[in-house]
Amino acid sequence: MSLKIALLGDICLTGKYDLKNNPEALRQFDDIKVFLKGFDLVIANLESPLTDKNLSFVCKAIHIKSPLVNVEILKYLGVDAVSLANNHIFDFGYSGYASTISALQEAGIDYFGVEGREILLEKGRERILLGGFCCLSAHPSKANSKGVNVLNYESFRSFLERSRSDNAFPIASVHWGDENVHHPRKDHVAFSRLMAIDYDFLLHGNHPHVIQGVEELGKSLVAYSLGNFCTDEHRSRAIKNLIVKHARENQKSFVLSVDIESSEINSYDTIPVGDSANALLVMGEEERWEILNLSRSLVKNGNSHSRHFLPSFQGSENDSQNPPRFSVSWFLARLNYYFIGAFLKGLINRVRYRIIFTKIRKIAQQRNVA
């Protein structure tokens, strides 16, 4: 008997998805809750730390948090485990992170992707290993052994090797890519294809806040970005009048439904989800075609089922090759502790990213991977 798994996109329990701000927030999830009951395991990326703390000295342009009461939404949805390997889980420092862990544990929800933490699960006859990684392209606040697990060649390969040793199928939640871009980075496509030469795995991508394509690589499956499962606008605590609003594209997502049988992906489906009339609903064929077309764009001639790694992919460029340009007035409007600190950390992350992916590109070239 197969193990049926639902993978969800980014969850930020803020705004209208915050029980403290909207006492009726649970009702928005009624239909999705019924849908998710059909799965043996529900896994998501929790982007908003659960904390009642209001002050943060972490250098960020946007700080995201969610009151502790909102762990009830995760319970209501039947979420079994969350990845914390993302760029916002430490927005309110270690105390905000610690309160998140405490709230999850009290609710009976497991977590992974931080401080080297993985989860080995046995469900019926199936064993799976859950691991989470944050790419430095997402600019995490704490990218070290006491923070989020950093994505690099060695860490990911070690995770896949451990899954083999444990006779478990590996599922990796990876926070990466460029925000509001429908195509993954070339670096990340090459990375996925390189790893799929030697290993079979499932990759659950998040961070871009819009949907990206799904690619079959032999017996591996890579969903580059599932989009926002639920999130509302965010107000900056560091930059006056800065509000991150969400367009229609940011309200689209899909549930990646995967059946695991005999430690292999037996089948999968992409089920579109969207915010409609203040309720999260399973969407129709038009949204399915959008996911399919994005998937077809990943590989030449729309063939994403090939074991061959084609050099024709046209994805978004590496930001270390094309750094953003800003005007002097743009900088002057943001001269404060939070922005300056975030800017300096961003520069460091770009250097670290370049070192990591220069190595990966060399290995990929040696193995003739796109």
CSV table of C-alpha atoms in Angstrom, one decimal:
chain,number,residue,atom,x,y,z
A,1,MET,CA,0.0,0.0,0.0
A,2,SER,CA,1.4,3.4,-1.0
A,3,LEU,CA,2.0,6.4,1.2
A,4,LYS,CA,0.1,9.5,0.0
A,5,ILE,CA,1.9,12.8,0.8
A,6,ALA,CA,0.7,16.4,0.4
A,7,LEU,CA,3.3,19.0,0.1
A,8,LEU,CA,2.2,22.7,0.6
A,9,GLY,CA,3.8,25.9,-0.4
A,10,ASP,CA,4.8,28.9,1.8
A,11,ILE,CA,2.6,29.5,4.9
A,12,CYS,CA,2.6,32.9,6.5
A,13,LEU,CA,-0.1,33.2,9.1
A,14,THR,CA,-0.5,37.0,9.0
A,15,GLY,CA,-3.2,39.5,8.1
A,16,LYS,CA,-6.4,37.8,7.2
A,17,TYR,CA,-4.8,34.4,8.0
A,18,ASP,CA,-4.1,35.5,11.6
A,19,LEU,CA,-6.6,34.4,14.2
A,20,LYS,CA,-5.7,37.4,16.4
A,21,ASN,CA,-6.5,39.8,13.5
A,22,ASN,CA,-9.3,37.8,12.0
A,23,PRO,CA,-11.2,35.5,14.5
A,24,GLU,CA,-12.9,33.9,11.5
A,25,ALA,CA,-9.6,32.9,9.9
A,26,LEU,CA,-10.2,29.1,10.3
A,27,ARG,CA,-13.3,29.2,8.1
A,28,GLN,CA,-11.1,30.2,5.1
A,29,PHE,CA,-9.5,26.7,5.3
A,30,ASP,CA,-12.7,24.6,5.6
A,31,ASP,CA,-12.6,23.2,2.0
A,32,ILE,CA,-8.8,22.7,2.0
A,33,LYS,CA,-9.0,20.9,5.3
A,34,VAL,CA,-11.5,18.4,3.9
A,35,PHE,CA,-9.2,17.9,0.9
A,36,LEU,CA,-6.1,17.3,3.0
A,37,LYS,CA,-7.8,14.7,5.1
A,38,GLY,CA,-7.3,12.3,2.1
A,39,PHE,CA,-3.5,12.3,2.7
A,40,ASP,CA,-1.4,10.2,5.1
A,41,LEU,CA,1.1,13.0,5.6
A,42,VAL,CA,0.9,16.8,5.1
A,43,ILE,CA,4.2,18.8,4.9
A,44,ALA,CA,4.6,22.5,4.5
A,45,ASN,CA,7.1,25.4,4.7
A,46,LEU,CA,6.3,27.6,7.7
A,47,GLU,CA,7.7,31.0,6.9
A,48,SER,CA,6.3,33.0,9.8
A,49,PRO,CA,7.8,32.4,13.2
A,50,LEU,CA,5.2,31.8,15.9
A,51,THR,CA,5.9,34.4,18.6
A,52,ASP,CA,4.2,37.2,20.6
A,53,LYS,CA,7.4,39.2,20.6
A,54,ASN,CA,7.1,42.6,19.0
A,55,LEU,CA,10.6,43.9,19.0
A,56,SER,CA,13.4,42.6,16.8
A,57,PHE,CA,17.0,43.7,16.4
A,58,VAL,CA,17.6,41.4,13.5
A,59,CYS,CA,18.6,43.4,10.4
A,60,LYS,CA,15.9,42.8,7.8
A,61,ALA,CA,13.9,45.1,5.6
A,62,ILE,CA,10.7,43.0,6.2
A,63,HIS,CA,10.2,41.2,9.5
A,64,ILE,CA,7.5,38.5,9.5
A,65,LYS,CA,5.9,36.9,12.6
A,66,SER,CA,2.6,35.3,13.6
A,67,PRO,CA,1.0,35.2,17.1
A,68,LEU,CA,1.3,31.9,18.9
A,69,VAL,CA,-2.4,31.3,18.7
A,70,ASN,CA,-2.0,30.6,14.9
A,71,VAL,CA,-0.5,27.2,15.5
A,72,GLU,CA,-4.2,26.2,15.7
A,73,ILE,CA,-4.4,26.8,12.0
A,74,LEU,CA,-1.7,24.3,11.3
A,75,LYS,CA,-3.5,21.8,13.6
A,76,TYR,CA,-6.8,22.5,11.8
A,77,LEU,CA,-5.2,21.8,8.4
A,78,GLY,CA,-3.7,18.5,9.7
A,79,VAL,CA,-0.1,19.6,9.0
A,80,ASP,CA,2.2,16.8,10.3
A,81,ALA,CA,5.6,18.5,9.8
A,82,VAL,CA,7.0,21.8,8.7
A,83,SER,CA,10.3,22.9,7.2
A,84,LEU,CA,11.8,25.9,9.0
A,85,ALA,CA,14.7,26.2,6.5
A,86,ASN,CA,13.8,29.7,5.2
A,87,ASN,CA,14.8,33.3,5.4
A,88,HIS,CA,12.2,34.5,8.0
A,89,ILE,CA,12.2,31.9,10.8
A,90,PHE,CA,14.9,33.9,12.7
A,91,ASP,CA,13.3,37.4,12.0
A,92,PHE,CA,12.7,37.7,15.8
A,93,GLY,CA,16.0,36.2,16.8
A,94,TYR,CA,16.5,33.0,18.8
A,95,SER,CA,13.7,33.8,21.2
A,96,GLY,CA,11.2,34.0,18.3
A,97,TYR,CA,12.6,30.8,16.9
A,98,ALA,CA,12.5,29.1,20.3
A,99,SER,CA,8.8,30.1,20.8
A,100,THR,CA,8.0,28.6,17.4
A,101,ILE,CA,9.6,25.3,18.3
A,102,SER,CA,7.8,25.2,21.6
A,103,ALA,CA,4.4,26.0,20.0
A,104,LEU,CA,4.9,23.3,17.3
A,105,GLN,CA,5.9,20.7,19.9
A,106,GLU,CA,2.9,21.4,22.1
A,107,ALA,CA,0.7,21.1,19.0
A,108,GLY,CA,2.2,17.7,18.1
A,109,ILE,CA,3.7,19.1,14.8
A,110,ASP,CA,7.3,18.1,14.0
A,111,TYR,CA,9.8,20.3,12.3
A,112,PHE,CA,13.1,20.1,10.3
A,113,GLY,CA,15.6,22.2,8.4
A,114,VAL,CA,17.3,23.9,11.3
A,115,GLU,CA,20.4,23.0,13.4
A,116,GLY,CA,21.0,19.9,11.2
A,117,ARG,CA,17.6,18.5,12.2
A,118,GLU,CA,16.0,15.8,9.9
A,119,ILE,CA,13.0,13.5,10.5
A,120,LEU,CA,13.0,9.8,9.8
A,121,LEU,CA,9.4,8.6,9.5
A,122,GLU,CA,7.9,5.1,9.2
A,123,LYS,CA,4.4,4.9,7.9
A,124,GLY,CA,3.2,1.4,7.2
A,125,ARG,CA,5.8,-0.3,5.0
A,126,GLU,CA,7.4,3.0,3.9
A,127,ARG,CA,10.3,4.9,5.4
A,128,ILE,CA,11.0,8.5,4.4
A,129,LEU,CA,13.7,11.0,5.5
A,130,LEU,CA,12.7,14.7,5.6
A,131,GLY,CA,15.4,17.3,5.3
A,132,GLY,CA,15.2,21.1,4.8
A,133,PHE,CA,17.7,23.5,3.2
A,134,CYS,CA,17.9,27.2,2.6
A,135,CYS,CA,19.9,28.6,-0.3
A,136,LEU,CA,21.9,31.7,0.3
A,137,SER,CA,20.1,33.3,-2.6
A,138,ALA,CA,17.1,33.7,-0.2
A,139,HIS,CA,19.3,35.6,2.2
A,140,PRO,CA,18.5,33.8,5.5
A,141,SER,CA,19.3,35.6,8.8
A,142,LYS,CA,21.0,32.7,10.5
A,143,ALA,CA,22.8,30.6,7.9
A,144,ASN,CA,25.0,28.5,10.2
A,145,SER,CA,25.1,25.4,12.4
A,146,LYS,CA,22.8,27.0,14.9
A,147,GLY,CA,20.4,28.4,12.3
A,148,VAL,CA,19.0,27.1,9.0
A,149,ASN,CA,20.6,24.3,7.1
A,150,VAL,CA,22.5,25.9,4.2
A,151,LEU,CA,22.1,24.4,0.7
A,152,ASN,CA,25.4,23.3,-0.8
A,153,TYR,CA,26.8,20.3,-2.7
A,154,GLU,CA,28.1,18.5,0.4
A,155,SER,CA,25.1,19.0,2.7
A,156,PHE,CA,22.6,17.9,0.1
A,157,ARG,CA,24.6,14.9,-1.0
A,158,SER,CA,25.2,13.9,2.7
A,159,PHE,CA,21.4,14.0,3.2
A,160,LEU,CA,20.8,11.7,0.3
A,161,GLU,CA,23.5,9.4,1.5
A,162,ARG,CA,21.9,9.2,4.9
A,163,SER,CA,18.6,8.3,3.3
A,164,ARG,CA,20.3,5.4,1.6
A,165,SER,CA,21.8,4.2,4.8
A,166,ASP,CA,18.4,4.4,6.5
A,167,ASN,CA,16.7,2.7,3.6
A,168,ALA,CA,14.4,5.7,3.4
A,169,PHE,CA,13.1,7.8,0.5
A,170,PRO,CA,14.4,11.3,0.7
A,171,ILE,CA,12.1,14.4,0.6
A,172,ALA,CA,14.0,17.7,0.7
A,173,SER,CA,12.3,21.1,1.3
A,174,VAL,CA,14.5,23.7,-0.4
A,175,HIS,CA,14.0,27.5,0.0
A,176,TRP,CA,15.6,29.1,-3.1
A,177,GLY,CA,15.1,31.1,-6.2
A,178,ASP,CA,14.1,34.6,-7.1
A,179,GLU,CA,10.9,36.2,-5.7
A,180,ASN,CA,8.0,36.8,-8.2
A,181,VAL,CA,9.8,35.0,-11.0
A,182,HIS,CA,8.1,32.1,-12.7
A,183,HIS,CA,11.3,30.3,-13.8
A,184,PRO,CA,13.9,28.8,-11.5
A,185,ARG,CA,17.6,29.9,-11.6
A,186,LYS,CA,19.8,28.1,-14.0
A,187,ASP,CA,22.1,27.3,-11.1
A,188,HIS,CA,19.2,25.5,-9.3
A,189,VAL,CA,18.1,23.6,-12.4
A,190,ALA,CA,21.7,22.4,-12.9
A,191,PHE,CA,22.0,21.5,-9.2
A,192,SER,CA,18.8,19.4,-9.3
A,193,ARG,CA,19.9,17.6,-12.5
A,194,LEU,CA,23.3,16.9,-11.2
A,195,MET,CA,22.0,15.3,-8.0
A,196,ALA,CA,19.5,13.2,-9.9
A,197,ILE,CA,22.3,11.4,-11.8
A,198,ASP,CA,23.2,9.5,-8.7
A,199,TYR,CA,20.2,9.7,-6.4
A,200,ASP,CA,16.4,9.4,-6.4
A,201,PHE,CA,14.6,12.1,-4.4
A,202,LEU,CA,11.7,14.4,-4.1
A,203,LEU,CA,12.4,18.2,-3.9
A,204,HIS,CA,9.8,20.5,-2.5
A,205,GLY,CA,10.8,24.0,-3.6
A,206,ASN,CA,9.6,27.3,-2.0
A,207,HIS,CA,10.4,31.0,-1.6
A,208,PRO,CA,9.6,32.7,-5.0
A,209,HIS,CA,6.0,33.3,-3.9
A,210,VAL,CA,4.8,32.3,-7.3
A,211,ILE,CA,4.4,28.9,-8.9
A,212,GLN,CA,7.2,27.4,-11.0
A,213,GLY,CA,7.4,24.2,-13.0
A,214,VAL,CA,7.8,20.6,-12.0
A,215,GLU,CA,10.5,18.4,-13.6
A,216,GLU,CA,10.9,14.6,-13.7
A,217,LEU,CA,14.5,13.5,-13.6
A,218,GLY,CA,14.6,9.8,-13.9
A,219,LYS,CA,13.0,8.5,-10.7
A,220,SER,CA,13.4,11.9,-9.0
A,221,LEU,CA,10.9,14.7,-9.0
A,222,VAL,CA,11.7,18.4,-8.5
A,223,ALA,CA,9.0,21.0,-7.9
A,224,TYR,CA,10.9,24.3,-8.1
A,225,SER,CA,8.3,26.4,-6.3
A,226,LEU,CA,4.8,25.6,-5.1
A,227,GLY,CA,4.0,29.3,-4.6
A,228,ASN,CA,2.2,30.8,-1.6
A,229,PHE,CA,-0.2,28.4,0.1
A,230,CYS,CA,-1.4,31.2,2.3
A,231,THR,CA,0.1,34.7,3.0
A,232,ASP,CA,-1.1,38.2,3.3
A,233,GLU,CA,0.6,41.6,2.9
A,234,HIS,CA,3.6,42.5,5.1
A,235,ARG,CA,4.5,45.9,6.5
A,236,SER,CA,8.1,46.8,7.1
A,237,ARG,CA,9.2,47.6,10.6
A,238,ALA,CA,12.5,49.0,9.3
A,239,ILE,CA,11.5,51.2,6.3
A,240,LYS,CA,8.8,53.7,6.6
A,241,ASN,CA,5.7,53.2,4.5
A,242,LEU,CA,7.1,50.1,2.9
A,243,ILE,CA,4.3,47.5,2.4
A,244,VAL,CA,4.7,44.3,0.5
A,245,LYS,CA,1.4,43.7,-1.2
A,246,HIS,CA,0.4,40.5,-3.0
A,247,ALA,CA,-0.8,40.4,-6.6
A,248,ARG,CA,-3.0,37.7,-8.0
A,249,GLU,CA,0.0,35.7,-9.0
A,250,ASN,CA,1.1,35.6,-5.3
A,251,GLN,CA,-2.3,34.0,-4.4
A,252,LYS,CA,-1.8,31.0,-6.6
A,253,SER,CA,-0.3,27.8,-5.4
A,254,PHE,CA,-0.5,24.0,-5.8
A,255,VAL,CA,-0.5,21.0,-3.6
A,256,LEU,CA,2.0,18.5,-4.8
A,257,SER,CA,0.4,15.1,-4.2
A,258,VAL,CA,2.9,12.2,-4.3
A,259,ASP,CA,2.4,8.5,-3.8
A,260,ILE,CA,5.4,6.7,-2.4
A,261,GLU,CA,5.5,2.9,-2.8
A,262,SER,CA,8.5,0.6,-2.3
A,263,SER,CA,10.7,3.7,-1.7
A,264,GLU,CA,9.9,5.1,-5.1
A,265,ILE,CA,7.6,7.8,-6.5
A,266,ASN,CA,4.7,5.7,-7.8
A,267,SER,CA,2.7,8.7,-9.1
A,268,TYR,CA,2.1,12.4,-8.5
A,269,ASP,CA,-0.3,15.2,-9.3
A,270,THR,CA,-0.3,19.0,-9.1
A,271,ILE,CA,-3.5,20.3,-7.6
A,272,PRO,CA,-3.9,24.0,-8.0
A,273,VAL,CA,-5.1,26.0,-5.0
A,274,GLY,CA,-6.1,29.7,-4.9
A,275,ASP,CA,-7.6,32.4,-2.7
A,276,SER,CA,-11.2,32.9,-3.9
A,277,ALA,CA,-13.7,35.1,-2.1
A,278,ASN,CA,-11.7,34.9,1.2
A,279,ALA,CA,-11.5,31.1,1.1
A,280,LEU,CA,-8.7,28.8,-0.1
A,281,LEU,CA,-10.2,26.5,-2.8
A,282,VAL,CA,-9.0,23.8,-5.1
A,283,MET,CA,-9.0,25.5,-8.5
A,284,GLY,CA,-9.8,24.2,-12.0
A,285,GLU,CA,-8.3,23.2,-15.4
A,286,GLU,CA,-7.1,26.7,-16.3
A,287,GLU,CA,-4.7,26.7,-13.4
A,288,ARG,CA,-3.6,23.1,-14.1
A,289,TRP,CA,-2.6,24.2,-17.6
A,290,GLU,CA,-0.5,27.0,-16.2
A,291,ILE,CA,1.5,24.6,-14.0
A,292,LEU,CA,1.9,22.2,-17.0
A,293,ASN,CA,3.1,25.0,-19.3
A,294,LEU,CA,5.7,26.2,-16.8
A,295,SER,CA,6.8,22.6,-16.4
A,296,ARG,CA,7.1,22.2,-20.2
A,297,SER,CA,9.3,25.3,-20.4
A,298,LEU,CA,11.9,23.6,-18.2
A,299,VAL,CA,13.3,21.3,-20.9
A,300,LYS,CA,13.7,21.5,-24.7
A,301,ASN,CA,10.6,20.4,-26.6
A,302,GLY,CA,8.6,20.2,-23.4
A,303,ASN,CA,10.0,16.8,-22.6
A,304,SER,CA,10.5,16.9,-18.8
A,305,HIS,CA,10.5,13.1,-18.5
A,306,SER,CA,14.0,12.5,-19.9
A,307,ARG,CA,17.0,11.2,-18.0
A,308,HIS,CA,19.1,13.3,-20.3
A,309,PHE,CA,20.2,16.8,-19.1
A,310,LEU,CA,19.7,19.2,-21.9
A,311,PRO,CA,21.8,22.4,-22.1
A,312,SER,CA,18.9,24.5,-23.6
A,313,PHE,CA,17.2,25.6,-20.4
A,314,GLN,CA,16.3,29.3,-20.3
A,315,GLY,CA,15.9,30.2,-16.6
A,316,SER,CA,16.5,33.3,-14.5
A,317,GLU,CA,20.2,34.3,-14.1
A,318,ASN,CA,22.3,34.1,-11.0
A,319,ASP,CA,22.1,37.3,-9.1
A,320,SER,CA,25.8,37.2,-8.4
A,321,GLN,CA,26.3,37.6,-12.1
A,322,ASN,CA,23.6,40.3,-12.4
A,323,PRO,CA,23.6,42.3,-9.1
A,324,PRO,CA,20.7,44.7,-8.8
A,325,ARG,CA,21.3,48.4,-9.3
A,326,PHE,CA,19.9,51.1,-7.0
A,327,SER,CA,19.9,54.9,-7.1
A,328,VAL,CA,21.5,57.1,-4.5
A,329,SER,CA,18.1,58.4,-3.4
A,330,TRP,CA,16.9,54.8,-2.9
A,331,PHE,CA,19.7,54.2,-0.5
A,332,LEU,CA,19.3,57.5,1.4
A,333,ALA,CA,15.7,56.8,2.1
A,334,ARG,CA,16.7,53.6,3.8
A,335,LEU,CA,19.7,54.7,5.9
A,336,ASN,CA,19.0,53.0,9.2
A,337,TYR,CA,20.3,50.2,11.4
A,338,TYR,CA,18.0,47.5,9.9
A,339,PHE,CA,18.6,48.3,6.3
A,340,ILE,CA,22.4,48.8,6.5
A,341,GLY,CA,22.8,45.6,8.4
A,342,ALA,CA,20.6,43.7,6.0
A,343,PHE,CA,22.5,45.1,3.0
A,344,LEU,CA,25.9,44.1,4.4
A,345,LYS,CA,24.6,40.6,5.2
A,346,GLY,CA,23.2,40.4,1.7
A,347,LEU,CA,26.7,41.1,0.3
A,348,ILE,CA,28.2,38.4,2.4
A,349,ASN,CA,25.5,35.9,1.3
A,350,ARG,CA,26.1,36.8,-2.4
A,351,VAL,CA,29.8,36.0,-2.0
A,352,ARG,CA,29.1,32.7,-0.2
A,353,TYR,CA,26.5,31.8,-2.8
A,354,ARG,CA,29.0,32.5,-5.6
A,355,ILE,CA,31.6,30.2,-3.9
A,356,ILE,CA,29.1,27.4,-3.5
A,357,PHE,CA,27.6,27.5,-6.9
A,358,THR,CA,30.9,28.0,-8.7
A,359,LYS,CA,31.9,24.7,-7.3
A,360,ILE,CA,28.6,23.1,-8.3
A,361,ARG,CA,28.8,24.5,-11.8
A,362,LYS,CA,32.3,23.0,-12.3
A,363,ILE,CA,31.1,19.6,-11.1
A,364,ALA,CA,28.0,19.9,-13.4
A,365,GLN,CA,30.2,20.7,-16.4
A,366,GLN,CA,32.5,17.8,-15.7
A,367,ARG,CA,29.4,15.5,-15.7
A,368,ASN,CA,27.9,17.2,-18.8
A,369,VAL,CA,24.9,18.5,-16.9
A,370,ALA,CA,23.1,21.7,-18.0
